Structures are given as structure tokens and as C-alpha cells.
Short mmCIF file of C-alpha atoms (C1' of nucleotides) in Angstrom, two decimals:
data_model
loop_
_atom_site.label_atom_id
_atom_site.label_comp_id
_atom_site.label_asym_id
_atom_site.label_seq_id
_atom_site.Cartn_x
_atom_site.Cartn_y
_atom_site.Cartn_z
CA MET A 1 -108.41 145.38 240.91
CA ASP A 2 -104.74 145.13 241.80
CA ALA A 3 -104.52 148.73 241.90
CA ALA A 4 -107.17 148.68 244.75
CA LEU A 5 -105.29 146.21 246.82
CA GLN A 6 -102.26 147.99 246.55
CA ALA A 7 -104.64 151.57 247.70
CA ILE A 8 -105.95 150.29 250.45
CA ALA A 9 -102.63 148.33 251.85
CA GLU A 10 -101.97 152.16 253.12
CA PRO A 11 -103.09 152.94 256.48
CA ARG A 12 -103.57 156.33 255.47
CA ARG A 13 -105.30 155.76 252.36
CA ARG A 14 -107.51 153.54 254.21
CA GLU A 15 -108.29 156.32 256.69
CA ILE A 16 -109.21 158.54 253.85
CA LEU A 17 -111.54 156.26 251.96
CA ARG A 18 -113.15 156.45 255.99
CA LEU A 19 -113.76 160.22 255.71
CA VAL A 20 -115.06 160.38 252.33
CA TRP A 21 -117.25 157.14 252.78
CA ARG A 22 -120.47 158.52 252.64
CA ASN A 23 -120.03 162.71 252.63
CA GLU A 24 -118.17 164.24 249.68
CA LEU A 25 -114.87 166.29 251.00
CA PRO A 26 -112.49 168.88 249.80
CA ALA A 27 -108.92 167.78 249.72
CA GLY A 28 -107.84 170.46 252.25
CA VAL A 29 -110.28 169.66 254.99
CA ILE A 30 -109.22 165.69 254.33
CA ALA A 31 -105.45 166.95 254.48
CA SER A 32 -106.51 168.64 257.75
CA HIS A 33 -107.03 165.39 259.32
CA PHE A 34 -103.41 164.27 259.07
CA SER A 35 -100.41 165.51 260.18
CA VAL A 36 -98.25 164.94 256.68
CA THR A 37 -98.37 167.67 254.62
CA ARG A 38 -101.43 168.54 252.08
CA PRO A 39 -99.70 167.12 248.76
CA ALA A 40 -98.82 164.05 250.42
CA ILE A 41 -102.95 163.78 250.65
CA SER A 42 -103.45 164.82 247.27
CA GLN A 43 -100.93 162.00 246.14
CA HIS A 44 -103.02 159.57 247.99
CA LEU A 45 -105.95 160.71 246.76
CA ARG A 46 -104.90 160.19 243.15
CA VAL A 47 -103.90 156.72 243.80
CA LEU A 48 -107.40 156.05 245.32
CA LYS A 49 -108.80 157.70 242.35
CA GLU A 50 -106.82 155.94 239.87
CA ALA A 51 -107.79 152.56 241.66
CA GLY A 52 -111.47 153.40 241.42
CA LEU A 53 -111.98 154.05 244.93
CA VAL A 54 -113.10 157.60 245.30
CA GLU A 55 -113.99 159.79 242.64
CA GLU A 56 -113.64 163.71 242.16
CA ARG A 57 -116.19 166.52 241.62
CA ARG A 58 -114.93 170.30 241.28
CA ASP A 59 -116.68 173.38 242.71
CA GLY A 60 -115.22 176.40 242.22
CA THR A 61 -111.86 176.02 243.16
CA ARG A 62 -112.37 173.21 245.79
CA ARG A 63 -112.43 169.45 244.34
CA LEU A 64 -114.65 167.42 246.46
CA TYR A 65 -114.16 163.52 246.71
CA ARG A 66 -115.98 160.98 248.17
CA ALA A 67 -115.70 156.82 247.87
CA ARG A 68 -116.99 155.72 244.62
CA PRO A 69 -119.44 152.67 245.77
CA GLU A 70 -118.79 150.78 242.32
CA GLY A 71 -115.23 150.70 243.14
CA LEU A 72 -115.81 149.60 246.85
CA ALA A 73 -118.27 146.83 245.44
CA GLU A 74 -115.48 145.63 243.06
CA LEU A 75 -112.85 145.00 245.93
CA ARG A 76 -115.37 143.41 247.75
CA ALA A 77 -116.43 141.01 245.24
CA PHE A 78 -112.69 139.93 244.63
CA PHE A 79 -112.47 139.43 248.53
CA GLU A 80 -115.59 137.04 248.66
CA SER A 81 -114.42 135.19 245.45
CA PHE A 82 -111.07 134.71 247.19
CA TRP A 83 -112.57 132.83 250.16
CA ASP A 84 -114.94 130.88 247.80
CA ASP A 85 -112.65 130.38 244.82
CA SER A 86 -109.82 129.17 246.93
CA LEU A 87 -112.21 126.33 248.59
CA ASP A 88 -113.74 125.29 245.26
CA ARG A 89 -112.48 126.36 241.92
CA LEU A 90 -108.57 125.65 243.03
CA ARG A 91 -109.45 122.29 244.94
CA GLU A 92 -108.71 120.20 242.07
CA ALA A 93 -105.45 121.60 241.25
CA ALA A 94 -104.16 121.85 244.89
CA GLU A 95 -105.41 118.10 244.99
CA ALA A 96 -103.30 117.22 242.18
CA GLU A 97 -100.45 118.73 243.55
CA GLN A 98 -100.46 117.00 246.86
CA GLU A 99 -100.93 114.00 244.69
CA ARG A 100 -97.48 114.85 242.85
CA MET A 101 -95.60 115.38 245.91
CA ASN A 102 -96.79 112.01 247.44
CA ARG A 103 -95.53 110.67 244.26
CA ASN A 104 -92.36 112.27 244.59
CA ALA A 105 -92.51 111.22 248.32
CA SER A 106 -92.85 107.61 247.68
CA ASP A 107 -89.84 107.68 244.66
CA ARG A 108 -88.25 109.01 247.09
CA ASP A 109 -89.04 106.09 249.54
CA ARG A 110 -88.50 103.52 247.02
CA ASN A 111 -84.91 104.59 245.84
CA MET B 1 -103.43 143.28 260.68
CA ASP B 2 -101.84 145.55 258.95
CA ALA B 3 -99.18 143.38 257.94
CA ALA B 4 -101.73 141.24 256.59
CA LEU B 5 -103.33 143.88 254.19
CA GLN B 6 -99.82 144.45 253.13
CA ALA B 7 -99.22 140.93 252.44
CA ILE B 8 -102.08 140.43 250.26
CA ALA B 9 -101.58 143.40 248.58
CA GLU B 10 -98.78 141.53 246.49
CA PRO B 11 -100.00 139.45 243.39
CA ARG B 12 -97.71 136.58 243.93
CA ARG B 13 -98.38 136.08 247.84
CA ARG B 14 -101.93 135.87 247.02
CA GLU B 15 -101.29 133.01 244.63
CA ILE B 16 -99.69 131.38 247.27
CA LEU B 17 -101.98 131.76 249.54
CA ARG B 18 -104.46 130.33 247.10
CA LEU B 19 -102.20 127.18 246.57
CA VAL B 20 -101.74 126.49 250.37
CA TRP B 21 -105.48 127.19 251.51
CA ARG B 22 -106.48 123.55 251.75
CA ASN B 23 -103.37 121.42 251.30
CA GLU B 24 -100.09 121.97 252.54
CA LEU B 25 -97.30 122.19 250.13
CA PRO B 26 -93.97 122.19 250.74
CA ALA B 27 -91.69 124.98 249.46
CA GLY B 28 -89.93 123.70 246.94
CA VAL B 29 -93.41 122.83 244.75
CA ILE B 30 -94.66 126.27 245.58
CA ALA B 31 -91.74 127.91 244.12
CA SER B 32 -91.95 125.80 241.31
CA HIS B 33 -95.42 127.34 240.30
CA PHE B 34 -93.30 130.80 239.78
CA SER B 35 -91.07 131.81 237.53
CA VAL B 36 -89.22 133.90 240.12
CA THR B 37 -86.27 132.06 241.87
CA ARG B 38 -87.00 129.85 245.13
CA PRO B 39 -85.00 132.08 247.28
CA ALA B 40 -87.78 134.73 246.17
CA ILE B 41 -90.61 132.58 247.18
CA SER B 42 -88.91 131.88 250.36
CA GLN B 43 -88.97 135.36 251.46
CA HIS B 44 -92.69 135.78 250.42
CA LEU B 45 -93.48 132.57 252.38
CA ARG B 46 -91.84 134.56 255.31
CA VAL B 47 -93.92 137.82 255.06
CA LEU B 48 -97.15 135.21 255.18
CA LYS B 49 -96.00 133.90 257.96
CA GLU B 50 -95.24 136.90 259.97
CA ALA B 51 -98.77 138.23 258.93
CA GLY B 52 -100.20 135.10 260.50
CA LEU B 53 -101.89 134.19 256.81
CA VAL B 54 -99.56 130.57 256.77
CA GLU B 55 -98.32 128.26 259.23
CA GLU B 56 -95.09 125.89 258.82
CA ARG B 57 -94.71 122.53 259.77
CA ARG B 58 -91.34 120.56 259.20
CA ASP B 59 -91.20 117.07 257.87
CA GLY B 60 -87.65 115.62 257.44
CA THR B 61 -85.80 118.44 255.31
CA ARG B 62 -89.02 119.75 253.79
CA ARG B 63 -90.90 122.71 255.27
CA LEU B 64 -94.74 122.20 254.68
CA TYR B 65 -96.86 125.04 254.40
CA ARG B 66 -100.93 126.11 254.58
CA ALA B 67 -103.25 128.71 255.21
CA ARG B 68 -103.96 129.81 258.97
CA PRO B 69 -107.60 129.90 259.03
CA GLU B 70 -107.32 132.23 261.92
CA GLY B 71 -105.18 134.75 260.55
CA LEU B 72 -107.64 134.74 257.15
CA ALA B 73 -110.66 135.08 259.46
CA GLU B 74 -108.93 137.93 260.97
CA LEU B 75 -108.26 139.50 257.96
CA ARG B 76 -111.90 138.84 256.64
CA ALA B 77 -113.40 139.98 260.03
CA PHE B 78 -111.54 143.31 259.31
CA PHE B 79 -112.94 143.58 255.78
CA GLU B 80 -116.28 143.36 257.04
CA SER B 81 -115.84 145.95 260.10
CA PHE B 82 -114.71 148.05 257.18
CA TRP B 83 -117.56 147.95 255.65
CA ASP B 84 -120.28 148.08 258.07
CA ASP B 85 -118.22 150.58 260.16
CA SER B 86 -117.65 152.76 257.56
CA LEU B 87 -121.74 153.38 257.33
CA ASP B 88 -122.45 153.32 260.64
CA ARG B 89 -119.84 154.12 263.53
CA LEU B 90 -118.18 157.12 261.43
CA ARG B 91 -121.16 159.02 260.30
CA GLU B 92 -121.18 161.11 262.83
CA ALA B 93 -117.46 162.16 262.60
CA ALA B 94 -118.21 162.64 258.90
CA GLU B 95 -121.56 164.94 259.46
CA ALA B 96 -119.60 167.11 261.90
CA GLU B 97 -116.78 167.62 258.92
CA GLN B 98 -119.79 168.15 256.34
CA GLU B 99 -121.41 170.74 259.29
CA ARG B 100 -117.76 172.19 259.50
CA MET B 101 -117.28 172.36 255.70
CA ASN B 102 -120.54 174.12 254.95
CA ARG B 103 -119.63 176.61 258.13
CA ASN B 104 -116.44 177.45 256.07
CA ALA B 105 -118.57 177.98 252.99
CA SER B 106 -121.30 180.34 254.30
CA ASP B 107 -118.20 181.99 256.37
CA ARG B 108 -116.92 182.49 252.62
CA ASP B 109 -120.05 183.99 251.02
CA ARG B 110 -120.81 186.25 253.83
CA ASN B 111 -117.56 187.65 253.47
"C1'" DG C 1 -67.92 110.83 257.85
"C1'" DA C 2 -69.02 112.49 252.85
"C1'" DC C 3 -72.53 113.67 250.05
"C1'" DT C 4 -77.11 115.13 248.74
"C1'" DT C 5 -82.07 117.26 249.27
"C1'" DA C 6 -84.50 121.08 250.93
"C1'" DC C 7 -84.72 124.54 252.38
"C1'" DG C 8 -83.55 129.74 254.80
"C1'" DT C 9 -80.49 133.44 255.16
"C1'" DC C 10 -77.69 137.49 253.72
"C1'" DA C 11 -75.67 141.63 250.65
"C1'" DG C 12 -76.67 143.98 247.36
"C1'" DC C 13 -79.14 146.35 243.18
"C1'" DG C 14 -82.84 148.40 240.61
"C1'" DA C 15 -87.31 150.00 241.33
"C1'" DT C 16 -90.76 152.00 243.71
"C1'" DC C 17 -93.09 154.30 247.87
"C1'" DG C 18 -94.44 157.83 251.14
"C1'" DC C 19 -92.96 162.40 251.86
"C1'" DT C 20 -91.14 167.65 251.50
"C1'" DT C 21 -90.04 171.75 249.33
"C1'" DA C 22 -91.11 174.81 245.70
"C1'" DC C 23 -93.59 175.89 241.64
"C1'" DA C 24 -97.64 175.66 238.45
"C1'" DC C 25 -102.49 176.32 237.40
"C1'" DT C 26 -107.79 177.61 238.10
"C1'" DT C 27 -111.05 179.44 239.52
"C1'" DG C 28 -113.44 183.94 241.55
"C1'" DC C 29 -113.23 188.58 242.84
"C1'" DG C 30 -112.20 193.56 243.57
"C1'" DC D 1 -106.03 193.04 235.18
"C1'" DG D 2 -103.86 191.78 239.58
"C1'" DC D 3 -104.24 189.17 243.67
"C1'" DA D 4 -105.95 185.21 246.70
"C1'" DA D 5 -107.98 180.74 247.74
"C1'" DG D 6 -107.47 175.65 247.12
"C1'" DT D 7 -105.27 172.43 245.05
"C1'" DG D 8 -102.18 169.70 241.64
"C1'" DT D 9 -97.58 168.89 240.07
"C1'" DA D 10 -92.42 168.02 239.87
"C1'" DA D 11 -88.23 166.85 241.77
"C1'" DG D 12 -85.77 164.95 244.75
"C1'" DC D 13 -84.57 162.16 248.98
"C1'" DG D 14 -84.35 158.68 252.24
"C1'" DA D 15 -86.81 154.15 253.13
"C1'" DT D 16 -88.32 149.75 251.66
"C1'" DC D 17 -89.27 146.42 248.28
"C1'" DG D 18 -88.72 142.21 245.64
"C1'" DC D 19 -85.49 139.77 243.21
"C1'" DT D 20 -80.76 137.43 242.08
"C1'" DG D 21 -76.77 135.05 243.19
"C1'" DA D 22 -73.68 133.12 246.96
"C1'" DC D 23 -73.48 130.99 251.01
"C1'" DG D 24 -75.04 128.42 255.42
"C1'" DT D 25 -77.83 124.65 257.71
"C1'" DA D 26 -80.43 120.84 259.21
"C1'" DA D 27 -81.75 116.30 257.91
"C1'" DG D 28 -81.52 112.25 255.66
"C1'" DT D 29 -78.45 108.35 252.78
"C1'" DC D 30 -74.19 106.01 251.70
#
DNA sequence: GACTTACGTCAGCGATCGCTTACACTTGCG
DNA sequence: CGCAAGTGTAAGCGATCGCTGACGTAAGTC
């Protein structure tokens, strides 16, 4: 999960992800969309693959890539939980903190 | 927007974001949740602030931080568009690519 | 004015990142 | 087998990252 977040933090990798979102594309074609060299894209593809956001299929000498729905679903689920959990699951902890902070403040005021 | 993505790619910053999600907290209290030094957290707070994900309010010597709803909304909107756009808006481009790829393939087969 | 509290900032360090160039590998074809 | 196409891998480089330790600063306390 952490790997997926790291992966999409990089603009070029997000672009790659969009390119292979629905249709699989060979590495060379993907690389041709960018100004950087082909090995650079190859490395980005590796990062995306290890993050589970992309999957590779071999066809002769070509390697076809496409977005991996499961990985994207995980990522999406994480964000939704990030929004919801932070509101609910961590409220008590935060309130305890707020309380602790107030106590410290009143300690300070009392002295 | 890019700054916001970069900001949440870092685990500690996500934790900070959760801490100040609903209640504002002074920098020192935030720092006390982590094993790294206070300056490190101060720097993380700066990144979050410059990404528009957090806002700062001063109260005496203390600086209170809390999540910035507008920034979070932007981030959320981006992800939703990322999911939707990639399915619809970029489909033609991807199909054109697929077509180009197929043409290349048949060129190759023909030779 | 001296001191304390609660911070941010700066310099520097090791680690990691994204990139390029050079090379290795695999598949298919004559 | 020899060769070309398509691609991954390795080494190395400059830039950036996250961190620490030392220092600077602004607001309250005596």
C-alpha cells in the first residue's frame, strides 16, 4: 500500500497508469509518449508493477502492460478509509489529545 | 496538487494529517507522537502547509495546526477524476494507441 | 532586562530518486 | 547459427529527501 502511494506520487507514473488504464500497451509504445529515455520508463514500469498497480504479459519479444484493477481498488479503498477513518476511528484519540493539551494549558495557567 | 500527492506519499505526514484531522494540535504535541526529533516534525508540517493540507494558527508561543478541508477536498476530487477520467476521457487516446500498435504489428507480420 | 517555553530555520549527512549510457537477455527469423 | 527487434538491468551521477544537532526567534513570566 505504501508502495502504491509512493508510485502515484510521481507524475510520469500517473501518466503511464492512465495510458494503460484500459488497453494493454507494449513498453516501447509507452516510452514513445515521453521525452525521457526508454530505460527510464522501464524503471517506472517496474515500480508500478512492484506496487501492484500494473501487470505484465509477454508476447514474443514484447512486454505488454496494463493497469491492474485489484491494485487500483486497494488504493481507492485506502483513500476512502483515510477519509472516513480519520473522522470516526481516530476521534477519541484526538479528543484525548485535546484534553491533554487543555490540561497542560490549565496547569500552566495555574502556576 | 502535485505537492499534495507528494506530501501524503510520506507515512509520517499521513499520520500527522490524521492527528490534526478534526482537532487542532500544537506542534509539540504532534511531535510527541513520533520517535523522530521535533525539528523533523516541524519540517513535515511545513510540507503539509505548503501543500495546502494543513493550516496554522498562533496562540502565544504555541502554533496550532489542523487539517485544511479545502485542501483535502481538492485532493479527493483529484482522485475521483483520476478514476473516472481514466475510464472515459482518455479512452479514445488509448484506443488510437491500440490501433497504432495493431498497425505496427501487421506491418511487421507483412514483412 | 533575564529567563523560559514553544517553536521554526539552517547546515550538513547518508539514503533514495529519476535519469542516462552501456550492456545483457530473450524471442523470432533467415 | 547469426542477426535484429524489443526490452530489462547495472553503474554511476546530480538532485532531492528525511533526519539530526545547533542556533535563532517570538511570546509570556519573574
